[in-house]
Coordinates of C-alpha atoms and ligand atoms in Angstrom, one line a residue:
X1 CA 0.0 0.0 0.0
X2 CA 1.2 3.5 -1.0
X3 CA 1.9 6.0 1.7
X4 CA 0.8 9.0 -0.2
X5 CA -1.5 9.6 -3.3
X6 CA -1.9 12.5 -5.6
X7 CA -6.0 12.9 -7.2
X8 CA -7.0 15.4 -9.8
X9 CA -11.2 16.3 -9.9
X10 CA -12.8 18.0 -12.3
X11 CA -14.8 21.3 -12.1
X12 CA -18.3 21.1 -12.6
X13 CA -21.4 22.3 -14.1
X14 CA -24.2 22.4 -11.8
X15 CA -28.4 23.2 -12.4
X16 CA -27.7 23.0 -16.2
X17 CA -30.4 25.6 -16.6
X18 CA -33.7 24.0 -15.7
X19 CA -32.1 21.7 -13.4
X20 CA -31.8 23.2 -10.0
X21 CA -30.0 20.7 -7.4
X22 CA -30.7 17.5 -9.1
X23 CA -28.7 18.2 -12.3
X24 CA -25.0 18.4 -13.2
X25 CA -21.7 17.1 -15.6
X26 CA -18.6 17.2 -15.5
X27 CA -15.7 19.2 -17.7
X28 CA -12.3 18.0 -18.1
X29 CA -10.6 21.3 -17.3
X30 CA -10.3 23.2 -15.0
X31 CA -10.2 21.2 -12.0
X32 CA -8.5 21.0 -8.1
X33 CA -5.1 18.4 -7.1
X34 CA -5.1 17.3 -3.7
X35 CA -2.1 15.1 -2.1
X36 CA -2.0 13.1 0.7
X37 CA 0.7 11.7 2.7
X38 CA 0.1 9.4 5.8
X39 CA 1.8 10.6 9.0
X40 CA 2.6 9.4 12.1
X41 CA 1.1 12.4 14.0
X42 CA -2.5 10.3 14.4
X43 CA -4.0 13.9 13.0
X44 CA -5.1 15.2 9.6
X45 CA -3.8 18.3 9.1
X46 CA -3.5 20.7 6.3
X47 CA -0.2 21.4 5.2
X48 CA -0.3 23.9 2.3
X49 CA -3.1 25.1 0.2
X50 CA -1.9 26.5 -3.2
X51 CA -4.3 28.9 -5.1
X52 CA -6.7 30.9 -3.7
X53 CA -4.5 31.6 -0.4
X54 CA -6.1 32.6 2.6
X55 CA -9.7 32.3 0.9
X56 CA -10.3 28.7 2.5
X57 CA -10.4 27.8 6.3
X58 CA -6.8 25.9 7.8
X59 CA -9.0 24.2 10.9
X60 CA -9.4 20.5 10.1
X61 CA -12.8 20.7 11.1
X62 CA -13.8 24.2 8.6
X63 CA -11.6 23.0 5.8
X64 CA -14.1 20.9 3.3
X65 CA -10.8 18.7 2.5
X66 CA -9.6 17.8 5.9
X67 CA -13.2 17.6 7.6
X68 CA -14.7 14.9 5.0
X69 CA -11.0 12.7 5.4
X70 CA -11.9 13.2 9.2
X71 CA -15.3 11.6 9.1
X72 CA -14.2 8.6 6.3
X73 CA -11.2 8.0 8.7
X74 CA -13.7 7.8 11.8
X75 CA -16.3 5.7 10.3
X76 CA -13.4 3.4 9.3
X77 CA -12.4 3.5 13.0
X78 CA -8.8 4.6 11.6
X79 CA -6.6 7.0 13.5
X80 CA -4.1 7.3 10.4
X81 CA -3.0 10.4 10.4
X82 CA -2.8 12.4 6.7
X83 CA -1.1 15.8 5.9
X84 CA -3.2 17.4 3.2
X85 CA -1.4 19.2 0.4
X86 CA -4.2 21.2 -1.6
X87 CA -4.0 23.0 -5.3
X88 CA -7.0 25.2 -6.0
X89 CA -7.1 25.5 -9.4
X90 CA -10.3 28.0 -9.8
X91 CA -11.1 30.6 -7.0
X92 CA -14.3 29.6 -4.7
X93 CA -17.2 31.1 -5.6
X94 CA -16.9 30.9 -9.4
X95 CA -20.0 28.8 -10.0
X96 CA -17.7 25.9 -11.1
X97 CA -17.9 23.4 -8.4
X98 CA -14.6 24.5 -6.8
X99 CA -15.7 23.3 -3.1
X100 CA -16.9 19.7 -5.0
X101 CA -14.3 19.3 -6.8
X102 CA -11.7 20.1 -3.7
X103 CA -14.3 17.7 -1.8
X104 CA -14.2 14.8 -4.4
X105 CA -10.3 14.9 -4.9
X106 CA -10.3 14.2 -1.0
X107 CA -12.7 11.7 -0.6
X108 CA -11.4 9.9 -3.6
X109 CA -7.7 9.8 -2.0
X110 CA -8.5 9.1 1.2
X111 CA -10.4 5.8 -0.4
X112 CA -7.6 4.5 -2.6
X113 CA -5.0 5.6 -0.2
X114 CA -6.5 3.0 2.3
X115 CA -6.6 0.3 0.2
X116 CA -10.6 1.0 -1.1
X117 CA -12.4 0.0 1.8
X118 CA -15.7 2.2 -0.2
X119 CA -17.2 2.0 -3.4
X120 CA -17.4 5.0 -5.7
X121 CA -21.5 5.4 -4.6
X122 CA -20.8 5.0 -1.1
X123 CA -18.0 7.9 -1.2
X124 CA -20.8 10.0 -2.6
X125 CA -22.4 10.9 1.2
X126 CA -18.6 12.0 2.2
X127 CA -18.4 14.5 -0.2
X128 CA -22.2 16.2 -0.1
X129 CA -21.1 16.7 4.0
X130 CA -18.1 18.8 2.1
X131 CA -20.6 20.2 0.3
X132 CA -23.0 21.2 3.5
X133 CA -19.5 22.5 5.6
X134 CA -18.9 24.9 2.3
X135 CA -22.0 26.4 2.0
X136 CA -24.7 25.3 4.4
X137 CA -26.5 22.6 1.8
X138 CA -25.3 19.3 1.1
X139 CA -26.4 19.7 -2.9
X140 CA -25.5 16.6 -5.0
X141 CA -25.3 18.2 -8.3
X142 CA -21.7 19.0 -8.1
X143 CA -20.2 16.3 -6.1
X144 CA -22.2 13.5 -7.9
X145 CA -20.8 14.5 -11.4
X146 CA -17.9 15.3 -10.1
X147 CA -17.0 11.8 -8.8
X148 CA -18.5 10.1 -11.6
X149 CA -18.0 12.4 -14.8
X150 CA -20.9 12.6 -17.5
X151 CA -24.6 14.1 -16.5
X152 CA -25.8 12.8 -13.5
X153 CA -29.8 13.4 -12.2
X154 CA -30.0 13.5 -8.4
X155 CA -33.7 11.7 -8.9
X156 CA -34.4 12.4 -5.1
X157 CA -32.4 13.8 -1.8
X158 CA -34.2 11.5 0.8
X159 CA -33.7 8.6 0.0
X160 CA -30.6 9.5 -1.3
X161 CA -31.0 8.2 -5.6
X162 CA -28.2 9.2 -8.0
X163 CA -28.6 8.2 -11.6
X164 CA -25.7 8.7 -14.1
X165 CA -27.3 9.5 -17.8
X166 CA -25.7 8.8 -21.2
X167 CA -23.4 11.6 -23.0
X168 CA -24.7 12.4 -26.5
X169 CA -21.1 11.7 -28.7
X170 CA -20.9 15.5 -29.8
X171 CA -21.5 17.6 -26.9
X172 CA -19.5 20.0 -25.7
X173 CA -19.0 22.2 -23.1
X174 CA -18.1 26.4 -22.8
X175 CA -17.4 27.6 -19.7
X176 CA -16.6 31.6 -18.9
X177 CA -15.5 32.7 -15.6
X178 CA -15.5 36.3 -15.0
X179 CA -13.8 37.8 -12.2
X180 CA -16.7 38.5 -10.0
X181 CA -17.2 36.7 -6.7
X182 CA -21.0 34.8 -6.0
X183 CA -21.4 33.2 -3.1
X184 CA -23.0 29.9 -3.4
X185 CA -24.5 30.5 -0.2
X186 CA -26.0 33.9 -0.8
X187 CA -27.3 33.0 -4.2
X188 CA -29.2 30.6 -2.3
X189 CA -30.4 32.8 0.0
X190 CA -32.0 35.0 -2.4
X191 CA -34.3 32.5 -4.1
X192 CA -37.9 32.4 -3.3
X193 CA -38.8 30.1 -1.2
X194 CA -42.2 29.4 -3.2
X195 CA -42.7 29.1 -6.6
X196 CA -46.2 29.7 -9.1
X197 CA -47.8 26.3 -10.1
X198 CA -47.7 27.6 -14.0
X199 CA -43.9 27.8 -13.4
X200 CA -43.1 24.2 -12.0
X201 CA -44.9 22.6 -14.7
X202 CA -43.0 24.7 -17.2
X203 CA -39.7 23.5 -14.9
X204 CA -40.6 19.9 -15.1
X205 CA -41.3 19.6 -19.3
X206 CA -38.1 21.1 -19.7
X207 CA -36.0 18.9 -17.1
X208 CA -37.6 15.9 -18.9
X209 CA -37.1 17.2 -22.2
X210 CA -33.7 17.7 -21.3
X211 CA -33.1 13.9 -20.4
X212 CA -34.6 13.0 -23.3
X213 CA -32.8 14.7 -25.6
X214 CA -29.1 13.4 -23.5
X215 CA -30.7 9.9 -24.0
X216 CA -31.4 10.1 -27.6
X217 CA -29.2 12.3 -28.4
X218 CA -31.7 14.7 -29.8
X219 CA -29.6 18.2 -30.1
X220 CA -32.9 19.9 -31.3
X221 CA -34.6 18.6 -28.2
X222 CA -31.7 19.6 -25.7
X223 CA -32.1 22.9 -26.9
X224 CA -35.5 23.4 -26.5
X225 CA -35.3 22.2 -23.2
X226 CA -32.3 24.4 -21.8
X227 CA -34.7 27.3 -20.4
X228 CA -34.5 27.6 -16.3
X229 CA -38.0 29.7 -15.6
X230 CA -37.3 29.8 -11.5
X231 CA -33.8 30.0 -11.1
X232 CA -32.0 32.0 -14.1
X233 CA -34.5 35.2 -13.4
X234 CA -33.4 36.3 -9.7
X235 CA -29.6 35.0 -10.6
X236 CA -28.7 36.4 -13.5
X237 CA -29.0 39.9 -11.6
X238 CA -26.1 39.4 -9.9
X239 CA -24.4 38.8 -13.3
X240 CA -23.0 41.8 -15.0
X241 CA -23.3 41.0 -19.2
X242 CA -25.1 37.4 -18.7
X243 CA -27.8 38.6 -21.2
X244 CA -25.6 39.9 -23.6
X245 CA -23.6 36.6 -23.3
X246 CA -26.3 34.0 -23.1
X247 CA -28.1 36.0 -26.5
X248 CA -24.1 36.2 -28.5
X249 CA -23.6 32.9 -27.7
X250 CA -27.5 31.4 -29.0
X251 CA -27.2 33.5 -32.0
X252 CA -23.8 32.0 -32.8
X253 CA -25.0 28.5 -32.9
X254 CA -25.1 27.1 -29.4
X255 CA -27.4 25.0 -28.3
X256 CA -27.9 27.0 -25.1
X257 CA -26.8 28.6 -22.2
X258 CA -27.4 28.9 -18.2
X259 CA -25.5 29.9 -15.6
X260 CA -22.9 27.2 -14.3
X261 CA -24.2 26.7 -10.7
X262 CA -24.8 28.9 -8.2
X263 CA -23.2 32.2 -10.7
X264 CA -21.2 33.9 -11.8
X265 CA -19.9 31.7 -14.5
X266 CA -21.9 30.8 -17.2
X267 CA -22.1 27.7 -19.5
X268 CA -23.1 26.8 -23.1
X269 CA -23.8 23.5 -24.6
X270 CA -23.0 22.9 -28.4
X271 CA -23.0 20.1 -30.7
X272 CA -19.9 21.0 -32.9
X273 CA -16.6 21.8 -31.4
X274 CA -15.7 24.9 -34.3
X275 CA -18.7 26.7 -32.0
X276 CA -17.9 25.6 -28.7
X277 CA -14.5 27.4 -29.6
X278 CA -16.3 30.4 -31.0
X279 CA -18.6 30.8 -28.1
X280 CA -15.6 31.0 -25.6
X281 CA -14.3 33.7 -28.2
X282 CA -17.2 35.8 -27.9
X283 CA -18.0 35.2 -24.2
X284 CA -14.1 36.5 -23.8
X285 CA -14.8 39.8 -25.5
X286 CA -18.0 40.4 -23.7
X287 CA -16.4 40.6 -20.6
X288 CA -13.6 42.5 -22.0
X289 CA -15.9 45.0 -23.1
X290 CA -17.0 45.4 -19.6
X291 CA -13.7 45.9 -18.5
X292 CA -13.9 42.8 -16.7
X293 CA -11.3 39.8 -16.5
X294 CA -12.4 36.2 -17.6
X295 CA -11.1 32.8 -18.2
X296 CA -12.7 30.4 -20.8
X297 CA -12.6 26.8 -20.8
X298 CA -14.0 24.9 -23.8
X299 CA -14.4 20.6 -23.1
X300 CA -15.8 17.6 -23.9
X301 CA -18.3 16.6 -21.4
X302 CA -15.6 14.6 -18.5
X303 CA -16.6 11.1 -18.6
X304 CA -14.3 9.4 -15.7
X305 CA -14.6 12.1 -12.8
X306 CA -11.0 12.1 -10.3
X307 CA -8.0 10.4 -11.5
X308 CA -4.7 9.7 -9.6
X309 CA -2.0 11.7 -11.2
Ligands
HSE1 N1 -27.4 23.6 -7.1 C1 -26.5 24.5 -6.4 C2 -27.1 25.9 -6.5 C3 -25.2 24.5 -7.1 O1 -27.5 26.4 -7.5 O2 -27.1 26.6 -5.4 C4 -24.1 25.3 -6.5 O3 -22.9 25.2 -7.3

């Protein structure tokens, strides 16, 4: 057995427009590297976090990392102790599942670093508790794509059902990350807390259009289907240029847009990877235009979730 491991997870794309909290997939890039080393000190500690310094909590019991290795370690009955070494690869609160992917990579090394005493669905509890520590909800709809790559539908919460869907072959993913900060937690906050009938039924044809259209790989239908009437409305506020983004990118050939999680990135969907290309072109000179900094990340849909590297 190896005495340290080293665990890339992907970022995430939670919600996918009409899916709030039970729909997500994975990217390739970017994405969060975690190593662990066993110690002798009978404690998990973090040792050094790299990226997005001083942003995320050193207590064992705040970090999202050390505080899901704590509780996998004590429901092992283990009293290994593991230094953490962390590399934040895209800022918290970017909408890109930073905390789930951080979370993930954690769980996932912790689990083949002792010898895979879990299966991949039984690490998926560890990680939503990261999940609940980051930002006050254990949501499923990063963590779940995150450890299992593709689309995933979280079908229900309680009981807890996860079901991985089939990637349509030509799909890929643009992914914009201006520099603005969104707090998962606060975008929560501001959601209604009830919704109009006429709106929920809208909600539901489009979330089961959606899956139809991943099954069958029916482009026409995806696109139909990517419209969030709940969600997108009180969120996209807190979005400078998501309009004039989400309208470029439609009228460019995507099949459509949403914001990526809980803001302020935003993600398109496209069937041809010449556009997906072009989309991250055009997102890029929005935000320029605003004066504001971005990234772009253009992928096929992640099909693996964490590796060891
Ligand atoms: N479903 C969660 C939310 C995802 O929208 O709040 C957060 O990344």
């Amino acid at each position: 057995m190896c005495d340290s491991i080293k665990v890339f997870a992907p970022a995430t794309v939670a919600n996918v427009t009409c899916g709030f909290d039970i729909l997500g997939f994975a990217v390739d890039q970017p994405g969060d590297e975690i190593t662990l080393k066993k110690s002798r000190s009978g404690q998990v500690r973090i040792v050094e976090i790299k990226g997005d310094e001083g942003a995320l909590p050193l207590d064992p019991d705040k970090n999202t990392c050390s505080a899901v290795i704590k509780r996998f370690l004590k429901e092992l009955g283990s009293d290994q102790g593991i230094d953490i070494f962390l590399e934040k690869k895209m800022p918290l609160g970017s909408g890109l599942g930073s905390s789930a992917a951080s979370s993930v990579a954690a769980v996932y090394a912790i689990n083949e670093l002792m010898g895979r005493p879990r299966t991949l669905e039984e690490l998926l509890p560890y990680a939503m508790e990261g999940e609940r520590i980051a930002c006050g909800a254990a949501h499923a709809d990063n963590v779940a794509p995150g450890l299992y790559g593709g689309f995933v539908l979280i079908r229900s919460y309680d009981p807890l059902d996860v079901i991985r869907l089939k990637t349509p072959e030509a799909l890929y993913a643009t992914l914009v990350h201006p520099h603005i900060e969104v707090k998962t937690k606060d975008a929560r906050e501001i959601l209604k807390k009830q919704i109009y009938f006429r709106d929920s039924v809208r909600q539901s044809g489009n979330v089961a259009g959606l899956i139809t259209g991943l099954l069958t790989s029916d482009y026409d239908l995806i696109s139909r289907s990517m419209h969030d009437h709940i969600v997108e409305p009180i969120r996209s506020i807190l979005i400078p240029g998501y309009k004039d983004v989400k309208d470029r990118v439609m009228e460019i050939g995507a099949l459509g847009a949403g914001i990526s999680g809980s803001g302020p990135s935003i993600f398109a969907l496209s069937n041809d990877e010449e556009i997906a290309a072009n989309v991250g072109l055009e997102m890029k000179l929005i935000y320029a235009g605003f004066e504001i900094e971005s990234e772009i990340y253009v992928s096929r849909i992640n099909q693996y979730g964490p590796r060891i590297i």
